[in-house]
Coordinates of C-alpha atoms and ligand atoms in Angstrom, one line a residue:
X274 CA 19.3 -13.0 29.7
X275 CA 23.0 -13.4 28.4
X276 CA 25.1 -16.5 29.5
X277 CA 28.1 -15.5 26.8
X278 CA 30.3 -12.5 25.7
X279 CA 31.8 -10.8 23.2
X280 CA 35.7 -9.9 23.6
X281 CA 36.5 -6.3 23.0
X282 CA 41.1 -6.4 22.9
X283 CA 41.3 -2.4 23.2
X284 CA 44.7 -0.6 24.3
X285 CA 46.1 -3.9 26.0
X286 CA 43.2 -4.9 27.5
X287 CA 40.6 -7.5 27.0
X288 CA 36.8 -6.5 28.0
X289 CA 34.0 -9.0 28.3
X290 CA 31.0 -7.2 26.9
X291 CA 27.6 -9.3 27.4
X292 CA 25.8 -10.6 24.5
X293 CA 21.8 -9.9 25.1
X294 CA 19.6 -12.3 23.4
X295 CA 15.8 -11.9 22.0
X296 CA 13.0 -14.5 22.1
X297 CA 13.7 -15.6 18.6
X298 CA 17.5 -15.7 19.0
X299 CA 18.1 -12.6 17.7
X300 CA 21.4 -11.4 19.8
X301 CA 23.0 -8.1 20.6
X302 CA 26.0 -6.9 22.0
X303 CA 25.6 -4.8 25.5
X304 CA 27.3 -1.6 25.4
X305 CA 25.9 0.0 27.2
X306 CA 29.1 0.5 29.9
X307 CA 31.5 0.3 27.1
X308 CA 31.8 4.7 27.6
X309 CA 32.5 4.1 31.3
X310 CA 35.0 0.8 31.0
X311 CA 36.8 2.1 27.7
X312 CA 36.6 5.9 27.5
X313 CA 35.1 5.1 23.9
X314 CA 31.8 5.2 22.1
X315 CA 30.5 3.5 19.0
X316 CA 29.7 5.5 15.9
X317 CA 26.9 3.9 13.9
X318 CA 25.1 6.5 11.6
X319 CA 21.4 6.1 10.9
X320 CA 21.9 3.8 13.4
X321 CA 22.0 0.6 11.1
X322 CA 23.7 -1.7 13.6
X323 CA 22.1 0.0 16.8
X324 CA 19.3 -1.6 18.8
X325 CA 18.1 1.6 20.7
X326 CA 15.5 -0.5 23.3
X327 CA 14.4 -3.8 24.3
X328 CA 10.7 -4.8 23.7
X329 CA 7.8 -6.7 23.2
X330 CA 5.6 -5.2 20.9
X331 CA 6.8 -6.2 17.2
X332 CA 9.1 -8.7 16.1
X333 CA 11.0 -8.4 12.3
X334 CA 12.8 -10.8 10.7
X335 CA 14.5 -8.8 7.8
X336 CA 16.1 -12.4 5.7
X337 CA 12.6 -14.6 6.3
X338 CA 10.1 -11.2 5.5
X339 CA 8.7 -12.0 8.6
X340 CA 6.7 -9.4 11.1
X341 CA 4.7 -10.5 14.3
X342 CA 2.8 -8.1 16.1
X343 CA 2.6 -9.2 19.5
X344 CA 3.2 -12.7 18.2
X345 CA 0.7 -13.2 15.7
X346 CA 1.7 -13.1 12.2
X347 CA 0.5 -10.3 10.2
X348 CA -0.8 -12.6 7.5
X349 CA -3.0 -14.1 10.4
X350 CA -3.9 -10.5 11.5
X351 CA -5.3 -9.0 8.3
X352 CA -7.4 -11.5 7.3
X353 CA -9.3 -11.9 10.3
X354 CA -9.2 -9.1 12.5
X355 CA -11.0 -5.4 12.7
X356 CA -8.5 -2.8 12.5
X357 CA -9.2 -2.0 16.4
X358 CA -8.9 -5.7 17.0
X359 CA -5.0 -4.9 16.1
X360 CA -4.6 -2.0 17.8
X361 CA -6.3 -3.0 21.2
X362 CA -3.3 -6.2 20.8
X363 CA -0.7 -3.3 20.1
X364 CA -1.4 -1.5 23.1
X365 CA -1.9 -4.2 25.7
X366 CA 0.1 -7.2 24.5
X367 CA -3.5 -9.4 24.2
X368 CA -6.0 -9.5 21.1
X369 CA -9.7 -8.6 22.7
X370 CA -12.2 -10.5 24.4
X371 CA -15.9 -9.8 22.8
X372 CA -16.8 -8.0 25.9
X373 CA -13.0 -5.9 25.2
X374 CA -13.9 -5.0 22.1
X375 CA -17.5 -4.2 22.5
X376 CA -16.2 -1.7 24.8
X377 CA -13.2 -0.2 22.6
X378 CA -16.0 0.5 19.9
X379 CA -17.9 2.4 22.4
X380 CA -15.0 4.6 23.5
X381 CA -13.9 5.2 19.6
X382 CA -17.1 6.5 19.3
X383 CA -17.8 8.1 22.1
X384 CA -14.7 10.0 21.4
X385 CA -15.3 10.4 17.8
X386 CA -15.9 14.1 17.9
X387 CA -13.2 17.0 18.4
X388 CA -13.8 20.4 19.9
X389 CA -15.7 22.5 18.1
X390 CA -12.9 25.5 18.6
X391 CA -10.5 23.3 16.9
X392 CA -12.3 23.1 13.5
X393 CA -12.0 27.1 13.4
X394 CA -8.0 25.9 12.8
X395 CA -8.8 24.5 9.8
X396 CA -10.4 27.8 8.2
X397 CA -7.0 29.4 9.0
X398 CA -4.6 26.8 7.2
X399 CA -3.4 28.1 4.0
X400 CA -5.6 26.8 0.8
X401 CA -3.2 23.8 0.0
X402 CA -1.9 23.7 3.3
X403 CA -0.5 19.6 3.8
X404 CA -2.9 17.4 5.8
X405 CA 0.4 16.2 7.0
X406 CA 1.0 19.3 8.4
X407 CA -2.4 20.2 9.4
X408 CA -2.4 16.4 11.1
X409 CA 0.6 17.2 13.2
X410 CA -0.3 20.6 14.1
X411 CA -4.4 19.6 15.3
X412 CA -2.7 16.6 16.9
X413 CA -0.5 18.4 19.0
X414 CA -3.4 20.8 19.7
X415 CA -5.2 17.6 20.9
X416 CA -2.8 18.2 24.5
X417 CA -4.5 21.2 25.1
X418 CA -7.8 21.2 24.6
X419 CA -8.0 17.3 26.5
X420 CA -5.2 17.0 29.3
X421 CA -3.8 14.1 29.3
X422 CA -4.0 12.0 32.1
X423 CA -1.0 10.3 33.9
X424 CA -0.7 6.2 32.5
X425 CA -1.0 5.4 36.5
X426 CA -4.0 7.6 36.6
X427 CA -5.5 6.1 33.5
X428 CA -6.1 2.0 33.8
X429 CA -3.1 0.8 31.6
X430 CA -4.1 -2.6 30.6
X431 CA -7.1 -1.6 29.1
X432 CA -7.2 1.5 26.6
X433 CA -6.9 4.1 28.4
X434 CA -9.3 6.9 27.6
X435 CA -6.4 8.8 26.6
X436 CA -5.4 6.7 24.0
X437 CA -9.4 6.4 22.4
X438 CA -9.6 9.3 22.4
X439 CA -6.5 10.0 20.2
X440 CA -7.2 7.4 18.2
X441 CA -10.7 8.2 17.4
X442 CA -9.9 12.1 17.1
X443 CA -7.3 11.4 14.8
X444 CA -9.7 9.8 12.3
X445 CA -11.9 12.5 12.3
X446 CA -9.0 15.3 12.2
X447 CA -7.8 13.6 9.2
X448 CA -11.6 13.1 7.4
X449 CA -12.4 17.1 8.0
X450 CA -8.8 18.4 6.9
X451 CA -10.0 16.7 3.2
X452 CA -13.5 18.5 3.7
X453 CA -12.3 21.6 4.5
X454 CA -9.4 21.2 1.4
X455 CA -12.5 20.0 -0.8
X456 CA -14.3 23.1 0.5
X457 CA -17.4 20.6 1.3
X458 CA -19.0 20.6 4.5
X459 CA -17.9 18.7 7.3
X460 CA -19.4 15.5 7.8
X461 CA -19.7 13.7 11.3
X462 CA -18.9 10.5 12.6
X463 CA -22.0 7.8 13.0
X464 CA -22.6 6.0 16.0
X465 CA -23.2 2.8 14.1
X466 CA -20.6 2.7 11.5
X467 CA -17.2 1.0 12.5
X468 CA -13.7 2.6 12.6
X469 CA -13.1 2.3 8.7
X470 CA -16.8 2.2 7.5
X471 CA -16.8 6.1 9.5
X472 CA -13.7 7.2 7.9
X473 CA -14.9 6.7 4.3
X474 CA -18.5 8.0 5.5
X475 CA -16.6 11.3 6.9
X476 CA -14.7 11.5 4.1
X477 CA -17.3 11.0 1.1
X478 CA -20.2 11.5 2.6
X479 CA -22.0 15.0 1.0
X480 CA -25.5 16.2 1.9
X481 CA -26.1 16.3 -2.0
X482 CA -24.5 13.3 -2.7
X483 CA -25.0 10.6 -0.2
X484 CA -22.3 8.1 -0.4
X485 CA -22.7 4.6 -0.3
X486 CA -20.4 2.8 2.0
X487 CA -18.9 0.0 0.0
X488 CA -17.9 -3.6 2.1
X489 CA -15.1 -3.9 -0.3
X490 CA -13.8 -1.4 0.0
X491 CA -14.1 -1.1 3.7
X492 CA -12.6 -4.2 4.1
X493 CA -9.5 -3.1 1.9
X494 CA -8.9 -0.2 3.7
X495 CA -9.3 -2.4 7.4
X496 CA -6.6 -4.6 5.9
X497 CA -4.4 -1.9 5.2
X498 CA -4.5 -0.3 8.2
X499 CA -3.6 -3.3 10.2
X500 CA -0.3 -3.6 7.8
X501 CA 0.5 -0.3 8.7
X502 CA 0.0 -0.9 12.4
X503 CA 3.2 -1.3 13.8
X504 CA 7.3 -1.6 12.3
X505 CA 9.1 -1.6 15.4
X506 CA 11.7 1.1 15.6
X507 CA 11.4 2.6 12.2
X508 CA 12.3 6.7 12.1
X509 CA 8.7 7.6 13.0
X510 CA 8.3 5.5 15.7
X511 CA 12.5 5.7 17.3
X512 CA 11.4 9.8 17.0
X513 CA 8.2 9.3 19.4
X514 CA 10.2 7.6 21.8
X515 CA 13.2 9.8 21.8
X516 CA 10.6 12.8 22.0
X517 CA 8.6 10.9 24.6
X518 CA 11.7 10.3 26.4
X519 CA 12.3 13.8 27.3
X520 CA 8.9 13.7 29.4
X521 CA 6.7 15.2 26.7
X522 CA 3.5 13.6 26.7
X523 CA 1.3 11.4 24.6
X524 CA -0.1 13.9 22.0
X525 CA 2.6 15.9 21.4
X526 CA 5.0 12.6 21.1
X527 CA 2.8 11.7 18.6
X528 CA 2.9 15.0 16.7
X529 CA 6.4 14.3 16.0
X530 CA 6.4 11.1 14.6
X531 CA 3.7 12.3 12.2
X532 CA 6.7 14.9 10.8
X533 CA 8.9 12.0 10.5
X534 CA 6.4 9.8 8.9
X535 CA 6.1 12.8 6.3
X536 CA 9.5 12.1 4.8
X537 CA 9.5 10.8 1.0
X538 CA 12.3 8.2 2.5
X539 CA 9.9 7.3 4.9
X540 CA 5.4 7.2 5.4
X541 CA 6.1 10.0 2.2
X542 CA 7.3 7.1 0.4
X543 CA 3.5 6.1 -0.7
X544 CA 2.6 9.1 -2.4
X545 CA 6.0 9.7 -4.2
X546 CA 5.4 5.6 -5.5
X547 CA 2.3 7.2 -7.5
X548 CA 4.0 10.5 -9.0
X549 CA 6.6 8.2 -10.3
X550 CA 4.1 5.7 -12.1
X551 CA 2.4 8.7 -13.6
X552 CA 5.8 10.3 -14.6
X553 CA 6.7 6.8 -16.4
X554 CA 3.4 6.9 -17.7
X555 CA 3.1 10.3 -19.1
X556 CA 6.7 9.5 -20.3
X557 CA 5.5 7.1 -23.0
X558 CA 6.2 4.1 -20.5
X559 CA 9.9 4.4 -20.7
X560 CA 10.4 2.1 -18.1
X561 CA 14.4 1.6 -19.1
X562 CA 15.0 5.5 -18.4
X563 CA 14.0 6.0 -14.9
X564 CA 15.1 2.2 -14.2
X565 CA 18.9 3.8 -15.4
X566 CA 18.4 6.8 -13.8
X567 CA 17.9 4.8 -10.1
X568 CA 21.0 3.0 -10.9
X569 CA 23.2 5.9 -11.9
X570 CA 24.8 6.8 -8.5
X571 CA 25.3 10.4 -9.6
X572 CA 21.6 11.2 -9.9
X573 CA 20.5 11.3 -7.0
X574 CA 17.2 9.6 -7.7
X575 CA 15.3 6.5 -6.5
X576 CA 13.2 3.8 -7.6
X577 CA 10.7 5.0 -4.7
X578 CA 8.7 1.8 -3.0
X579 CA 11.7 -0.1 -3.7
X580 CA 14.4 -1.1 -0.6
X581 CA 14.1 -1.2 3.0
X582 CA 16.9 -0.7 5.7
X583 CA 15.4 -4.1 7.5
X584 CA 13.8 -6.1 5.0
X585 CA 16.6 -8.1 2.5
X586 CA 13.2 -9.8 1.1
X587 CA 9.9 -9.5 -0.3
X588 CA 8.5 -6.7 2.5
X589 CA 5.5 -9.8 3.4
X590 CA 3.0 -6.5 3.7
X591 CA 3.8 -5.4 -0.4
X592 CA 2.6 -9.3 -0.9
X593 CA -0.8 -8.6 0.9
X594 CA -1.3 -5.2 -0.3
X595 CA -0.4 -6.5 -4.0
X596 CA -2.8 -9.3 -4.0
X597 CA -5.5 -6.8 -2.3
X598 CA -5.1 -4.4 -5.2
X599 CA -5.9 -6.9 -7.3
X600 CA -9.0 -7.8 -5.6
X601 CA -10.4 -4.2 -5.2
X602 CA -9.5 -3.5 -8.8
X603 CA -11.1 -6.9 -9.8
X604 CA -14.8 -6.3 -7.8
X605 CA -15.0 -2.7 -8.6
X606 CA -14.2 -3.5 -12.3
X607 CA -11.6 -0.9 -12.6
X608 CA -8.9 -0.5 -14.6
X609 CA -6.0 1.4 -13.2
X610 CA -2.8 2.2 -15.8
X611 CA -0.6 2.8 -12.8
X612 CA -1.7 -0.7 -11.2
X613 CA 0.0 -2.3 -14.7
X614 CA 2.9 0.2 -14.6
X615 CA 3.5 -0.9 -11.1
X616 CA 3.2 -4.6 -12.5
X617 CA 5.7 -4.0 -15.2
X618 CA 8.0 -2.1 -13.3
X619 CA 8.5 -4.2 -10.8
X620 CA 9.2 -7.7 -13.2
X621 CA 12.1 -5.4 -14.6
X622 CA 13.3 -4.6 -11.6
X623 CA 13.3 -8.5 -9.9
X624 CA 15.6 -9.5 -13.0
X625 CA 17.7 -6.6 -13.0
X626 CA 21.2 -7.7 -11.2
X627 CA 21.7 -4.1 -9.7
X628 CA 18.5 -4.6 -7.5
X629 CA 19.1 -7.9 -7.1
X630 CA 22.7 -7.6 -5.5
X631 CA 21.0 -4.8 -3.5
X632 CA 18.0 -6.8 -2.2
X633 CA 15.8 -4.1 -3.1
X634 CA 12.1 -5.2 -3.2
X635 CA 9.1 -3.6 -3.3
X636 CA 7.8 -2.3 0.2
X637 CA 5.2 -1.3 2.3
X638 CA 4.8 1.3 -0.5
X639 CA 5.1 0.7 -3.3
X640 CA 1.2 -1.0 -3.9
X641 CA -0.8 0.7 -1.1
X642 CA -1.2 3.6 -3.1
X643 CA -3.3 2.3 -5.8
X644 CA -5.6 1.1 -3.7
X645 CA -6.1 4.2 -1.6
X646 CA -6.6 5.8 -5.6
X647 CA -9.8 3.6 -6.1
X648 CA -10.8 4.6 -3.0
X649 CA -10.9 7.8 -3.9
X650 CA -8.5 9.4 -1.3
X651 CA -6.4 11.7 -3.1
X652 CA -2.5 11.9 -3.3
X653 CA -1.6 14.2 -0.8
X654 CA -3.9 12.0 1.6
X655 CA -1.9 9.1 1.4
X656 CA 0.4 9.4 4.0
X657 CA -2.2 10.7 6.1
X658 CA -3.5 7.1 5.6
X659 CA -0.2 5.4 6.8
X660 CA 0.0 7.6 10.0
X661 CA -3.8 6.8 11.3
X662 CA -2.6 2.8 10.7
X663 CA 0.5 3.6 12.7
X664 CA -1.1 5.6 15.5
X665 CA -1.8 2.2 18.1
X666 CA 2.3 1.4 17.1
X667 CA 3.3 4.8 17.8
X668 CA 1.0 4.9 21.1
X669 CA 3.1 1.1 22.5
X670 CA 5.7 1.8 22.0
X671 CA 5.1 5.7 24.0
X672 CA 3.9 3.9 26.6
X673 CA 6.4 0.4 26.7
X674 CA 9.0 3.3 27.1
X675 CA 7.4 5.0 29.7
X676 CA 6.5 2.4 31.7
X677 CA 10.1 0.8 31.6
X678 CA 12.7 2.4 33.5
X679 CA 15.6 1.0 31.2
X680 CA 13.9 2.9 28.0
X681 CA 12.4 5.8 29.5
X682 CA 15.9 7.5 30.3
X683 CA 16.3 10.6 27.9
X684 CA 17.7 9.3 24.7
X685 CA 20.6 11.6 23.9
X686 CA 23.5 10.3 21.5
X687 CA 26.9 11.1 21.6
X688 CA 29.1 12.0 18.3
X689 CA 32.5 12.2 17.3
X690 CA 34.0 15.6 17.0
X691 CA 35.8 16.4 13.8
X692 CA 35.7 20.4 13.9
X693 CA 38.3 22.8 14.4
X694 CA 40.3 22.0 18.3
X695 CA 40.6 25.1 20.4
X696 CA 41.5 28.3 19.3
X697 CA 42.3 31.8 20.8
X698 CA 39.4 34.2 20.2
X699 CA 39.3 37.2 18.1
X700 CA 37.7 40.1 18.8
X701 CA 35.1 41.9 16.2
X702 CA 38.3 44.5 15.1
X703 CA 40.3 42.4 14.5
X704 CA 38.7 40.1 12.1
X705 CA 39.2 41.0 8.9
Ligands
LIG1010 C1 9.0 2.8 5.0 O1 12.0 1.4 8.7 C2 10.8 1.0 8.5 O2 10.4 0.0 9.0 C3 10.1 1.9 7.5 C4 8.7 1.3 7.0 C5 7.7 1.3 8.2 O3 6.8 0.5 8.1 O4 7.9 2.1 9.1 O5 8.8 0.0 6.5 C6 8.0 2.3 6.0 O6 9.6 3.8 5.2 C7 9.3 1.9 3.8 C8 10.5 2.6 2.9 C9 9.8 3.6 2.1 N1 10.9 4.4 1.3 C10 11.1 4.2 0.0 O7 10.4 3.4 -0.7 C11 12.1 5.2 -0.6 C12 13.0 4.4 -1.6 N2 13.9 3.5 -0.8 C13 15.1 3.9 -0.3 O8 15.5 5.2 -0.4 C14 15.9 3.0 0.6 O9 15.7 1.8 0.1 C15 15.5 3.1 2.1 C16 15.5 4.5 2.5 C17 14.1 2.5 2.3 C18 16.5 2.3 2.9 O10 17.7 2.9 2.7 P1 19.0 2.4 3.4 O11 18.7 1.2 4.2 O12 19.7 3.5 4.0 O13 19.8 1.8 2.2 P2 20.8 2.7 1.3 O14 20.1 4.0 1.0 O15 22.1 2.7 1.9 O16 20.8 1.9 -0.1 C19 21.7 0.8 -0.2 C20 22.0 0.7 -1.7 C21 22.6 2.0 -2.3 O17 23.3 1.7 -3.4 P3 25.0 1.5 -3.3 O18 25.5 2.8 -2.5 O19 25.2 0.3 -2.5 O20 25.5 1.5 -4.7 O21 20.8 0.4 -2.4 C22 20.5 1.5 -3.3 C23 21.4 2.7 -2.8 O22 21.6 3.6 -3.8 N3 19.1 1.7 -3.2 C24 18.3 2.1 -4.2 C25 17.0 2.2 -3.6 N4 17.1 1.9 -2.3 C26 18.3 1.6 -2.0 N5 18.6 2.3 -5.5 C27 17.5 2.6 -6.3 N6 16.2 2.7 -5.8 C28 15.9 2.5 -4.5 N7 14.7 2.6 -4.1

């Protein structure tokens, strides 16, 4: 793949490091014998200039606001796919013949249910315990109440069953932590409702109250999920691989990358996006304030759902997800305050020069929220919501780096040492 070089000139002497380049042209420079030529590593914290793996799932283009999964453009992707249309694509590279997917949608259902031993977890979670913690804790449980079979003993190529059944467990873990939160009783999946039709009949669904599955908003939540679906090596999914990469297996992997999704920088982003439009809002709208307050460099705080490390542009899922809050807003004839503080907020910020110099845009974030809101999923659900779209993401990219022998070597960074050199030691008496 490379046919030219970059010239490294380092202590009198000249090394040809190879330049790698992508499908779309994207290039890198090979280092990875710069340690054993030169004696020197690179330092490259948060890893802004670091490409940690080759691959083929997702492709980003962080000046154009373009993402591909697989190819296909997401734009393409949300409006005409089912959610498990995406994630079959995800995990085997090719979007799903009828027979394919009549077969995925047996398996997520047939897998639907979760031991009943694991629901006696969730009577022992603390009363507000965090479904993000819950999540990650029942998902890493998954590993021992189904072993996991070995990708050569499972048919990669397909979905394997041990990937259904994640995914279709997940859903459900997710649905009964908000039951048992509620302190309603849990409601099962149906055999005849799809993947996002069951979720919001597991979640809302009460034997008093029978809920009526609504096509819009069904819809809005299919779409969202498949925006969520994949980001290439964002935190979450860089920690499942470097987790996976020790040898630890699927469930557990996946555990992991639900705490990093967790973090308000990161999947936590979504719910701290609502706290601050109703801080702004119970703050008499003073949009000016917190808008200051993100610029002052001493204080620490953000304009959250604003930014991204890739994207330099308008983050082309906010654009979706904005014009599909409108929608669901529009049909269910509801008025949301935080949808026009959102609205607001963001025309000050596109014509402020701070932001602008900055490239900060609204993200992935930054709208999602208010859509999950007319749903009816509450706050401390939302990022639940991001991590059962990212679940097929985190899943390729598991197994792309287990199944290539480049990628699957343990990830372990190196560092630069800046402590104190060696010393003599001191024993206990004499330390004073
Ligand atoms: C997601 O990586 C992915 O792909 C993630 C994701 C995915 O799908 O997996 O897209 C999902 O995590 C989206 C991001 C959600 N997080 C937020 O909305 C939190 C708010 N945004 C930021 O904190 C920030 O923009 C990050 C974390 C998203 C990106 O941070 P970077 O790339 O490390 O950039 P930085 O912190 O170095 O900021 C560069 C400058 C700084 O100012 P200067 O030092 O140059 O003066 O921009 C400023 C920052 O202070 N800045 C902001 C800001 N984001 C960056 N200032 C105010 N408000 C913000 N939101």
């Amino acid at each position: 793949m490379s046919n030219d070089f970059a010239h490294l000139h380092l202590d009198n002497t000249l090394y040809d490091l190879p330049i790698i380049t992508g499908t779309t042209g994207e290039r890198a420079i090979d280092i990875r014998g710069l340690l054993r030529d030169t004696g020197c590593i690179t330092l490259d914290s948060g890893y802004m200039n670091t490409g940690s793996c080759q691959s083929q799932i997702t492709y980003l283009d962080g000046e154009k606001g373009i993402l591909r999964y697989r190819g296909y453009d997401i734009a393409d992707l949300a409006e005409n796919c089912l959610f498990i249309e995406v994630a079959y694509l995800l995990l085997t590279g090719e979007l799903p013949t009828l027979p394919e997917l009549e077969q995925f949608k047996y398996d997520m259902t047939k897998y639907s249910l979760v031991h009943e031993d694991m629901i006696h977890f969730f009577d022992h979670f603390p009363p507000k315990a965090s479904p993000m913690s819950i999540l990650s804790t029942m998902v890493g449980t998954l590993h021992d109440f189904y072993p996991e079979m070995d990708l050569d003993e499972d048919p990669y190529g397909g979905i394997t069953t041990t990937t259904a059944r994640l995914l279709s467990k997940t859903r459900t873990i997710a649905a009964f932590s908000y039951k048992k939160n509620m302190g309603h009783p849990l409601i099962y999946p149906r055999a005849d409702l799809s993947y996002c039709a069951n979720f919001l009949h597991m979640m809302f669904d009460r034997p008093n109250m029978p809920y009526e599955i609504d096509p819009v908003m069904v819809s809005a939540l299919n779409k969202l999920l498949i925006l969520h679906a994949d980001h290439e090596q964002n935190c979450s999914t860089s920690t499942v691989r470097l987790v996976g990469s020790a040898g630890v297996r699927l469930y557990p992997s996946i555990s992991a990358g639900i705490s990093a999704l967790w973090g308000p920088l990161h999947g936590g982003a979504n719910a701290a996006v609502m706290r601050m439009l109703e801080n702004i809002n119970a703050d008499g709208r003073d949009y000016q304030k917190y808008i200051d307050l993100a610029k002052d460099p001493n204080s620490g705080y953000r304009l959250t759902g604003f930014g991204h490390r890739v994207y330099k542009t308008y983050d082309p899922r906010a654009t979706i997800i904005k014009k599909t809050c409108h929608d669901v807003l529009k049909t269910q004839k509801i008025s949301d305050p935080l949808l026009d503080i959102a609205l607001h907020l963001e025309e000050l910020v596109s014509t402020d020069d701070y932001f602008i110099e900055r490239n900060l845009y609204p993200n992935v974030d930054f709208y999602s929220g208010i859509i999950y809101r007319a749903m009816g999923i509450p706050t401390n659900m939302f990022t639940v919501m991001f991590a059962l779209g990212r679940l097929p993401g985190w899943i390729a990219h598991w197994q792309e780096m287990n199944l290539d022998k480049e990628s699957s070597r343990i990830g372990r960074p190196r560092q630069v040492y800046t402590g104190i050199p060696d010393r003599p030691f001191v024993a206990l008496a004499d330390r004073c």
